[in-house]
Amino acid sequence: MSYKTFKKLLGETSLERKCRFLFGGGLMLLISGSFYFYAQLNGWIIRQQNVETARMLISPIVVEKHLALAKVDVEYLDLIELMSTTLKPEDVREDGRWDVMGPDPVSEGSSRPSDETDLTAFYEVKKTGQEYIDFHSKAGYESNGEFFRYYAPLNATENCLVCHQKNSEGDLLGMVKIMLPLKKTESTLAKNNAILLAMAIVTSFFAMLAAYVIVRYVIVKPVLHLKDISNEIAHGKLDLRADIRTGDEFEELSHAFNRMLRSLSNARDGLMEANVKLDSKVEELAQANLSLYELNNLKNDFLATMSHELRTPLNSILGFSDLLDTATNLNDKQHRYLKNITASGKHLLALINDILELAKIESGKMEVRPVEFSMTDLISERVDSIRPLAERKNIDVSCQMPSEIPVVFQDYGKLQQILNNLLSNAVKFTPEGGQIKVAVKRVGSSKVSISVEDNGIGIPVEDQELIFEKFRQGRSGGINGDNLKRDFEGTGLGLSIVRELCRLLDGDIHLKSEFGRGSTFTVTLPMICEDFVTHSDEDHSRYQTIERARQKLADFNSMANQN
């Protein structure tokens, strides 16, 4: 039986059935093997008795043969025959046969072989000088189903040479043939085998009964008890306990099981208490979250309102400062003051515009208005606009744009704002004599990526996620968060606005930076922006535009694949 067959036979059955099968099968093999071996040994011993009996009969047969040939009175011959007959066992006396054969079975004066077995036995005895037993039939101890044949050599001894003067000591004088009946032997073997079989059956029965009791009450019963307790516990009854008193490993297992249950009960009580506290905390957090949500809305409304209200007087200040700057009756010091007023006003206006932009994004009021335009033209325009500012710090600005960028359908204004923030940050954080690289490439068949790389101060790894939060700004020692002192001018809202605009355009921004060796910001956007609803005539026109953009993009991809 293979392992797979054995596993298939026992793999899906119960523990009790497995133990019964394995224990019962093992006991049956041991009992069958032991009784079979004992039966074979017993048979060999009983049959060996025939061999010993035949050996013991050799001398009386030789004496009887010599007395029969000796010249004695007939009265003594009859007495000798009577004694030799009555002194032999009853079964041998009644059915036993024996004869003495000469040195040559075919010579004159010798008893001739009665069959082929006698002739074979004679030549074997003559050849080997050893006794010969017929192993031909009936377990090797009987011939023709009735007798056990035994052949033994008669070798000349010193006493034999008195009569057999022509022979030398050790010569073969003849052979004794003894045939003993097997009726009693076979009867004894049959009786012994019957007794052994009955004992094997009774032993197997009691062994199987003992195995059943052991498996049922010593092994399986504690396991079933633990199983029942486990099922009850699975239904929530944690107050139950295992009660096994066997004084062995099962009792230790029940104690460990009960300790586990006590731990579970304590853990359950602790969890219930923690759940009660957690529910109260969740309710408090929900109230606090609601309050924060309301405060955030108020903050957004306040920022939007204040931004609008602040821009009106600020525009007036900037307008009058520009008007005063054209006056001819001002001296140099007054012109310098006016330039300071104008610069501060523009900086404040940029701050207000950023706050207003972020408030519109967070409030969900920012609209996406995609149009069809050339990506290379937009990037060239933004790079040219930032180049004068970069030349003041002796920064080299290069642009790498491949020819396989098709016309895109995106929000032109928001993409322009993204580029302005990234380029201005690159110029701001790049030292004099540095360089800025702008690269554009396609990503797959439907996206485009824009990367802005500088060799400025860089951003530490632990601060690279914080750089996109509001009011966070890079500085020479890391991210400046709560400190009011800054190493660079700015609101700290630029990158936060860039990330929100990228998400609004169904894109994303990634940062790769090493502190002290520069940064690379990569913006990935779809070439066709589909984030708008077609309800009005204007939206319907956009829908037609996007269909044309899809067709152009498909034609461009087809041409690129052919090339």
C-alpha positions as a printed Julia matrix, in Angstrom:
563×3 Matrix{Float64}:
   0.0     0.0     0.0
   1.42    3.36   -1.03
   1.57    6.4     1.25
  -1.06    8.25   -0.81
  -3.46    5.3    -0.52
  -2.83    5.08    3.23
  -3.39    8.82    3.61
  -6.54    8.67    1.51
  -7.8     5.78    3.63
  -7.15    7.42    7.01
  -6.59   11.1     6.3
 -10.24   12.17    6.52
 -11.41    9.89    9.35
 -11.63   10.44   13.08
  -8.85   10.04   15.64
 -10.62    7.07   17.26
 -10.9     5.24   13.95
  -7.26    5.93   13.12
  -6.09    4.62   16.51
  -8.28    1.52   16.22
  -7.03    0.79   12.73
  -3.37    1.36   13.56
  -3.4    -0.38   16.96
  -5.6    -3.22   15.72
  -3.58   -3.7    12.55
  -0.33   -3.7    14.47
  -1.64   -6.17   17.05
  -2.98   -8.47   14.34
   0.36   -8.47   12.55
   2.26   -9.19   15.78
  -0.13  -11.91   16.93
  -0.33  -13.56   13.49
   3.43  -13.48   13.06
   4.2   -14.81   16.52
   1.65  -17.65   16.35
   2.7   -18.57   12.83
   6.33  -18.74   13.9
   5.4   -20.8    16.93
   3.32  -23.19   14.79
   6.2   -23.69   12.4
   8.63  -24.28   15.26
   6.25  -26.71   16.95
   5.81  -28.63   13.7
   9.55  -28.81   13.21
  10.03  -30.16   16.75
   7.34  -32.81   16.33
   8.7   -33.93   12.99
  12.24  -33.91   14.33
  11.1   -36.57   16.8
  10.67  -38.94   13.87
  14.28  -38.34   12.91
  15.44  -39.07   16.46
  13.23  -42.16   16.65
  14.71  -43.44   13.38
  18.23  -42.84   14.64
  17.47  -44.78   17.84
  16.14  -47.7    15.79
  19.33  -48.15   13.76
  21.21  -50.21   16.35
  18.32  -52.6    17.22
  17.7   -53.16   13.51
  21.38  -54.01   12.88
  21.44  -56.39   15.89
  18.23  -58.04   14.78
  19.6   -58.45   11.27
  22.82  -60.03   12.56
  20.95  -62.4    14.9
  18.68  -63.41   12.06
  21.73  -64.35    9.98
  23.52  -66.07   12.84
  23.28  -69.84   13.28
  21.15  -70.07   16.4
  18.27  -72.26   17.37
  14.84  -71.48   16.0
  13.59  -71.08   19.57
  16.03  -68.28   20.14
  15.14  -66.65   16.79
  11.49  -66.54   17.71
  12.37  -65.06   21.1
  14.59  -62.42   19.51
  11.93  -61.47   17.0
   9.34  -61.24   19.76
  11.57  -59.04   21.88
  12.48  -56.72   18.99
   8.85  -56.37   18.11
   7.43  -55.76   21.59
  10.18  -53.31   22.6
   9.39  -50.92   19.71
   6.71  -48.17   19.98
   3.18  -49.26   19.2
   2.77  -47.2    16.01
   6.21  -48.28   14.81
   5.51  -51.88   15.73
   2.22  -51.96   13.83
   2.96  -49.86   10.72
   6.71  -49.26   10.73
   8.93  -50.77    8.07
  12.68  -51.14    7.86
  15.28  -52.96    5.87
  19.06  -53.28    5.53
  20.44  -52.82    2.04
  23.83  -54.01    0.8
  26.68  -51.83   -0.48
  25.38  -52.21   -4.01
  21.62  -52.1    -4.43
  21.73  -54.04   -7.69
  24.21  -56.72   -6.56
  23.19  -60.25   -5.73
  22.22  -60.81   -2.1
  21.2   -57.18   -1.45
  17.68  -55.91   -0.91
  16.79  -54.19   -4.1
  15.36  -50.66   -4.04
  11.57  -50.64   -3.99
  11.29  -47.4    -5.97
  13.31  -44.53   -7.39
  13.48  -42.81   -3.99
  15.41  -45.72   -2.49
  17.87  -45.68   -5.37
  18.38  -41.9    -5.08
  18.82  -42.16   -1.31
  21.41  -44.96   -1.64
  23.6   -43.0    -4.03
  23.33  -39.86   -1.86
  24.32  -41.8     1.28
  27.17  -43.51   -0.54
  28.37  -40.18   -1.94
  28.17  -38.05    1.2
  28.43  -40.69    3.93
  25.63  -38.85    5.77
  22.06  -39.76    6.59
  19.4   -38.98    4.03
  15.84  -37.86    4.73
  13.19  -37.76    2.08
  12.02  -34.13    1.7
   9.93  -34.85   -1.36
   6.36  -34.66   -0.11
   4.19  -33.58    2.79
   6.4   -30.9     4.28
   9.44  -32.91    3.31
   9.02  -35.7     5.83
   6.92  -38.33    4.1
   6.64  -40.19    0.86
   3.46  -41.51   -0.8
   1.43  -39.79    1.91
   1.84  -42.51    4.54
   5.44  -42.94    5.7
   8.46  -40.89    6.67
  11.62  -42.27    4.99
  14.96  -42.27    6.72
  18.2   -43.64    5.28
  21.43  -44.05    7.26
  24.84  -45.48    6.2
  26.41  -48.52    7.9
  30.15  -47.96    7.95
  32.6   -50.67    9.0
  34.07  -50.45   12.48
  36.85  -52.46   14.13
  34.37  -55.02   15.44
  32.77  -55.39   12.04
  36.06  -56.49   10.49
  35.88  -59.81   12.37
  33.19  -61.0     9.98
  33.69  -58.6     7.11
  37.34  -59.32    6.54
  37.38  -58.09    2.97
  36.51  -54.56    4.06
  38.53  -51.87    5.73
  37.51  -49.69    8.63
  35.18  -46.93    7.45
  34.0   -48.71    4.31
  30.32  -48.65    3.51
  28.84  -52.01    4.42
  25.28  -51.13    3.64
  22.41  -48.77    4.32
  19.55  -48.87    6.8
  16.16  -47.89    5.46
  13.47  -46.94    7.99
   9.88  -46.01    7.08
   7.79  -44.65    9.96
   4.05  -43.9     9.81
   3.03  -40.23    9.9
  -0.52  -40.72   11.06
   0.23  -39.91   14.7
   2.57  -37.06   13.76
   0.02  -35.41   11.49
  -2.7   -35.88   14.1
  -0.53  -34.24   16.73
   0.31  -31.36   14.38
  -3.34  -30.84   13.49
  -4.28  -30.8    17.16
  -1.5   -28.32   18.01
  -2.41  -26.08   15.07
  -6.06  -26.08   16.12
  -5.11  -25.11   19.65
  -2.78  -22.39   18.36
  -5.45  -21.02   16.02
  -8.01  -20.94   18.81
  -5.54  -19.18   21.08
  -4.71  -16.69   18.3
  -8.39  -15.9    17.79
  -9.04  -15.49   21.51
  -5.88  -13.41   21.96
  -6.79  -11.21   18.99
 -10.3   -10.7    20.33
  -9.11   -9.65   23.77
  -6.31   -7.53   22.25
  -8.8    -5.69   20.02
 -11.14   -5.26   22.99
  -8.29   -3.87   25.07
  -7.25   -1.56   22.21
 -10.84   -0.33   21.89
 -11.1     0.38   25.62
  -7.72    2.13   25.67
  -8.43    4.24   22.6
 -12.01    5.03   23.59
 -11.57    5.89   27.24
  -7.89    6.76   27.63
  -7.19    8.74   24.43
 -10.39    9.76   22.66
 -12.62   10.57   25.61
 -10.42   13.43   26.96
 -10.02   14.78   23.43
 -13.8    14.71   22.86
 -14.29   16.45   26.2
 -11.9    19.23   25.14
 -13.68   19.41   21.76
 -17.1    19.83   23.41
 -15.74   22.52   25.73
 -14.15   24.31   22.75
 -17.44   24.25   20.82
 -19.29   25.73   23.79
 -16.61   28.4    24.18
 -16.89   29.21   20.48
 -20.54   30.09   21.16
 -19.47   32.59   23.82
 -19.61   30.5    27.03
 -16.23   31.49   28.44
 -17.18   30.45   31.98
 -16.82   26.74   31.18
 -13.74   24.78   32.28
 -12.24   21.45   31.24
 -12.47   18.69   33.9
 -10.03   15.85   33.08
  -8.61   13.8    35.96
  -6.47   11.14   34.33
  -3.21   11.98   36.06
  -1.32   12.12   32.76
  -0.53   14.57   29.97
  -4.24   15.01   29.2
  -4.82   16.4    32.68
  -1.88   18.77   32.19
  -3.41   19.76   28.85
  -6.73   20.5    30.54
  -4.96   22.69   33.12
  -3.22   24.59   30.31
  -6.57   24.86   28.5
  -8.22   26.3    31.62
  -5.37   28.79   32.05
  -5.91   29.88   28.46
  -9.63   30.29   29.14
  -8.93   32.43   32.19
  -6.6    34.57   30.09
  -9.29   34.86   27.42
 -11.87   35.84   30.02
  -9.58   38.48   31.45
  -8.75   39.72   27.97
 -12.47   39.83   27.12
 -13.25   41.82   30.24
 -10.37   44.15   29.43
 -11.54   44.52   25.84
 -15.11   45.23   26.92
 -13.87   47.91   29.31
 -11.6    49.28   26.6
 -14.51   49.25   24.14
 -16.64   51.26   26.54
 -13.84   53.78   26.93
 -13.2    53.73   23.2
 -16.86   54.38   22.44
 -16.82   57.4    24.69
 -13.55   58.57   23.1
 -14.98   58.01   19.62
 -18.0    60.07   20.51
 -15.76   62.8    21.87
 -13.59   62.61   18.73
 -16.7    62.78   16.55
 -17.82   65.9    18.34
 -14.32   67.36   18.11
 -14.11   66.4    14.43
 -17.43   68.06   13.76
 -16.23   71.16   15.54
 -12.96   71.09   13.59
 -14.86   70.65   10.34
 -17.01   73.63   11.15
 -13.96   75.63   12.21
 -12.15   74.61    9.02
 -15.09   75.81    6.96
 -15.11   79.03    8.91
 -11.37   79.31    8.36
 -11.75   78.77    4.62
 -14.59   81.25    4.42
 -12.58   83.7     6.49
  -9.48   83.28    4.31
 -11.49   83.65    1.13
 -13.35   86.68    2.43
 -10.29   88.32    3.93
  -8.27   87.62    0.79
 -10.87   89.36   -1.33
 -11.15   92.22    1.15
  -7.38   92.6     1.45
  -6.72   92.56   -2.27
  -8.87   95.64   -2.9
  -6.93   98.07   -0.64
  -3.66   96.37   -1.55
  -4.28   96.93   -5.25
  -4.99  100.56   -4.42
  -1.71  100.81   -2.52
   0.21   99.27   -5.42
  -1.57  101.52   -7.91
  -0.83  104.72   -6.0
   2.77  103.62   -5.38
   3.26  103.08   -9.12
   1.62  106.48   -9.76
   3.87  108.21   -7.21
   6.93  106.55   -8.75
   6.26  108.48  -11.96
   6.36  111.84  -10.17
   9.29  114.13  -11.09
   9.58  116.03   -7.85
  10.76  113.06   -5.74
  14.35  112.64   -4.69
  16.33  109.37   -4.75
  15.53  108.48   -1.17
  11.79  108.87   -1.79
  12.05  106.72   -4.96
  13.82  104.03   -2.91
  11.04  104.11   -0.31
   8.42  103.76   -3.05
  10.23  100.72   -4.49
  10.24   99.13   -1.05
   6.5    99.79   -0.72
   5.87   98.28   -4.17
   8.0    95.17   -3.46
   6.35   94.56   -0.1
   2.9    95.06   -1.6
   3.58   92.58   -4.41
   4.93   90.07   -1.88
   1.81   90.52    0.25
  -0.39   90.19   -2.86
   1.35   86.9    -3.79
   0.77   85.62   -0.26
  -2.92   86.56   -0.42
  -3.28   84.94   -3.86
  -1.69   81.69   -2.57
  -3.97   81.6     0.45
  -7.0    82.27   -1.71
  -5.92   79.58   -4.2
  -5.45   77.0    -1.45
  -8.79   77.9     0.14
 -10.58   77.42   -3.19
  -8.91   74.01   -3.67
  -9.79   72.79   -0.17
 -13.36   74.0    -0.44
 -13.81   72.15   -3.76
 -14.61   75.31   -5.68
 -11.64   75.01   -8.02
 -12.79   74.24  -11.57
 -10.86   72.34  -14.23
 -11.03   73.92  -17.68
  -8.99   71.83  -20.13
  -7.97   73.24  -23.48
  -5.86   71.99  -26.33
  -2.3    73.37  -26.4
   1.31   72.46  -27.11
   3.26   71.24  -24.11
   6.61   72.24  -25.61
   5.39   75.82  -26.22
   4.17   76.13  -22.62
   7.43   74.85  -21.13
   9.55   77.05  -23.42
   7.49   80.09  -22.42
   7.82   79.36  -18.67
  11.56   78.69  -18.94
  12.09   81.94  -20.84
  10.09   83.88  -18.24
  12.2    82.53  -15.35
  15.54   82.89  -17.16
  16.14   86.62  -16.26
  15.7    85.82  -12.56
  18.12   82.9   -12.9
  20.71   85.03  -14.74
  20.85   87.43  -11.8
  22.26   84.53   -9.72
  24.4    83.28  -12.61
  22.3    80.05  -12.81
  22.27   78.08  -16.05
  18.78   76.95  -17.1
  18.56   74.21  -19.76
  15.53   72.54  -21.29
  15.33   69.08  -22.86
  12.17   68.44  -24.88
  11.88   65.52  -27.33
   9.92   65.89  -30.54
   7.49   63.05  -29.84
   5.35   65.04  -27.36
   1.94   65.55  -29.05
  -0.59   68.29  -28.41
  -2.23   67.77  -24.99
  -5.69   68.5   -23.66
  -5.2    69.88  -20.14
  -5.88   72.91  -17.96
  -3.39   75.42  -19.34
  -3.58   77.88  -16.44
  -3.1    75.32  -13.68
  -0.22   73.62  -15.49
   1.35   77.08  -15.94
   0.98   77.71  -12.22
   2.61   74.33  -11.41
   5.62   75.15  -13.61
   5.93   78.68  -12.18
   6.07   77.35   -8.59
   8.58   74.59   -9.39
  10.87   76.87  -11.43
  10.76   79.7    -8.9
  11.58   77.26   -6.07
  14.48   75.84   -8.11
  15.91   79.34   -8.64
  15.31   80.27   -4.99
  17.09   77.23   -3.51
  19.93   76.97   -6.05
  23.12   78.86   -5.11
  24.92   81.21   -7.47
  26.69   79.45  -10.32
  24.35   76.44  -10.14
  22.23   74.89  -12.86
  18.6    73.93  -13.44
  17.47   71.25  -15.91
  13.9    70.95  -17.21
  13.04   67.68  -19.01
   9.85   66.44  -20.67
   9.15   62.86  -21.75
   6.25   60.57  -22.47
   5.17   57.93  -19.96
   3.44   55.11  -21.79
   0.96   56.04  -24.45
  -1.3    58.41  -22.51
   0.8    60.32  -19.96
   3.56   62.9   -19.9
   6.07   63.76  -17.18
   7.8    67.08  -16.48
  10.86   67.09  -14.24
  12.64   70.12  -12.76
  16.13   69.28  -11.47
  18.48   71.59   -9.56
  21.77   71.22   -7.71
  20.7    73.35   -4.75
  20.61   72.63   -1.02
  18.52   69.47   -1.3
  16.1    68.04    1.25
  16.88   65.43    3.93
  15.11   62.07    3.54
  13.17   62.43    6.78
  11.77   65.79    5.64
  10.78   64.9     2.08
   7.16   64.15    2.98
   6.79   67.27    5.12
   7.86   69.59    2.28
   4.41   69.27    0.67
   2.53   70.37    3.8
   1.16   73.88    4.19
   3.43   76.63    5.49
   6.49   74.34    5.35
   9.62   75.65    3.68
  13.07   74.25    3.03
  16.02   75.8     4.84
  19.69   75.05    5.15
  19.18   72.92    8.27
  16.06   71.05    7.13
  12.34   71.76    7.13
  11.27   74.96    8.82
   7.92   74.28   10.4
   6.85   76.15   13.47
   9.84   78.53   13.62
   9.15   82.05   12.41
  12.7    82.54   11.23
  13.31   81.49    7.63
  16.44   81.29    5.55
  14.48   81.98    2.33
  11.58   84.22    1.48
   8.2    82.69    0.65
   4.86   81.61    2.1
   5.55   77.89    2.32
   2.38   77.21    0.29
   3.87   76.7    -3.18
   4.52   72.96   -3.11
   1.28   72.31   -1.24
  -0.61   74.1    -4.01
   1.39   72.21   -6.66
   0.45   68.83   -5.17
  -3.24   69.76   -4.87
  -3.28   71.02   -8.48
  -1.62   67.8    -9.7
  -4.25   65.72   -7.96
  -6.96   67.96   -9.35
  -5.63   67.26  -12.88
  -5.63   63.47  -12.18
  -1.84   63.44  -11.85
   0.81   63.24   -9.15
   4.16   64.73   -8.1
   7.24   62.87   -6.85
  10.4    64.1    -5.18
  13.89   62.67   -5.43
  16.43   64.57   -3.37
  19.72   64.18   -1.56
  20.62   66.68    1.12
  23.32   69.02   -0.08
  23.27   67.74   -3.68
  20.02   69.0    -5.15
  16.43   67.95   -5.79
  14.31   66.67   -8.68
  10.55   67.27   -8.76
   8.68   65.12  -11.32
   5.07   65.88  -12.28
   3.15   63.11  -14.12
  -0.11   64.07  -15.85
  -2.46   62.46  -18.38
  -2.24   64.05  -21.82
  -6.03   64.16  -22.01
  -7.9    65.54  -18.99
 -11.45   64.13  -18.82
 -12.43   65.55  -15.43
 -15.42   67.7   -16.43
 -19.19   67.29  -16.87
 -20.93   67.8   -20.21
 -24.12   69.72  -19.42
 -23.85   73.19  -20.94
 -23.08   74.2   -24.5
 -19.59   75.16  -23.43
 -19.05   71.71  -21.92
 -20.43   70.12  -25.06
 -17.84   72.04  -27.05
 -15.16   70.73  -24.69
 -16.48   67.21  -25.26
 -15.98   67.65  -29.0
 -12.5    69.01  -28.32
 -11.53   66.02  -26.21
 -12.75   63.66  -28.91
 -10.49   65.42  -31.39
  -7.62   65.21  -28.87
  -8.19   61.48  -28.44
  -8.09   60.97  -32.19
  -4.9    63.01  -32.56
  -3.25   61.06  -29.74
  -4.25   57.74  -31.33
  -2.87   58.87  -34.72
   0.36   60.02  -33.07
   0.81   56.67  -31.25
   0.12   54.78  -34.47
   2.78   56.79  -36.35
   5.26   56.29  -33.5
   4.73   52.51  -33.59
   5.21   52.41  -37.36
   8.47   54.33  -37.08
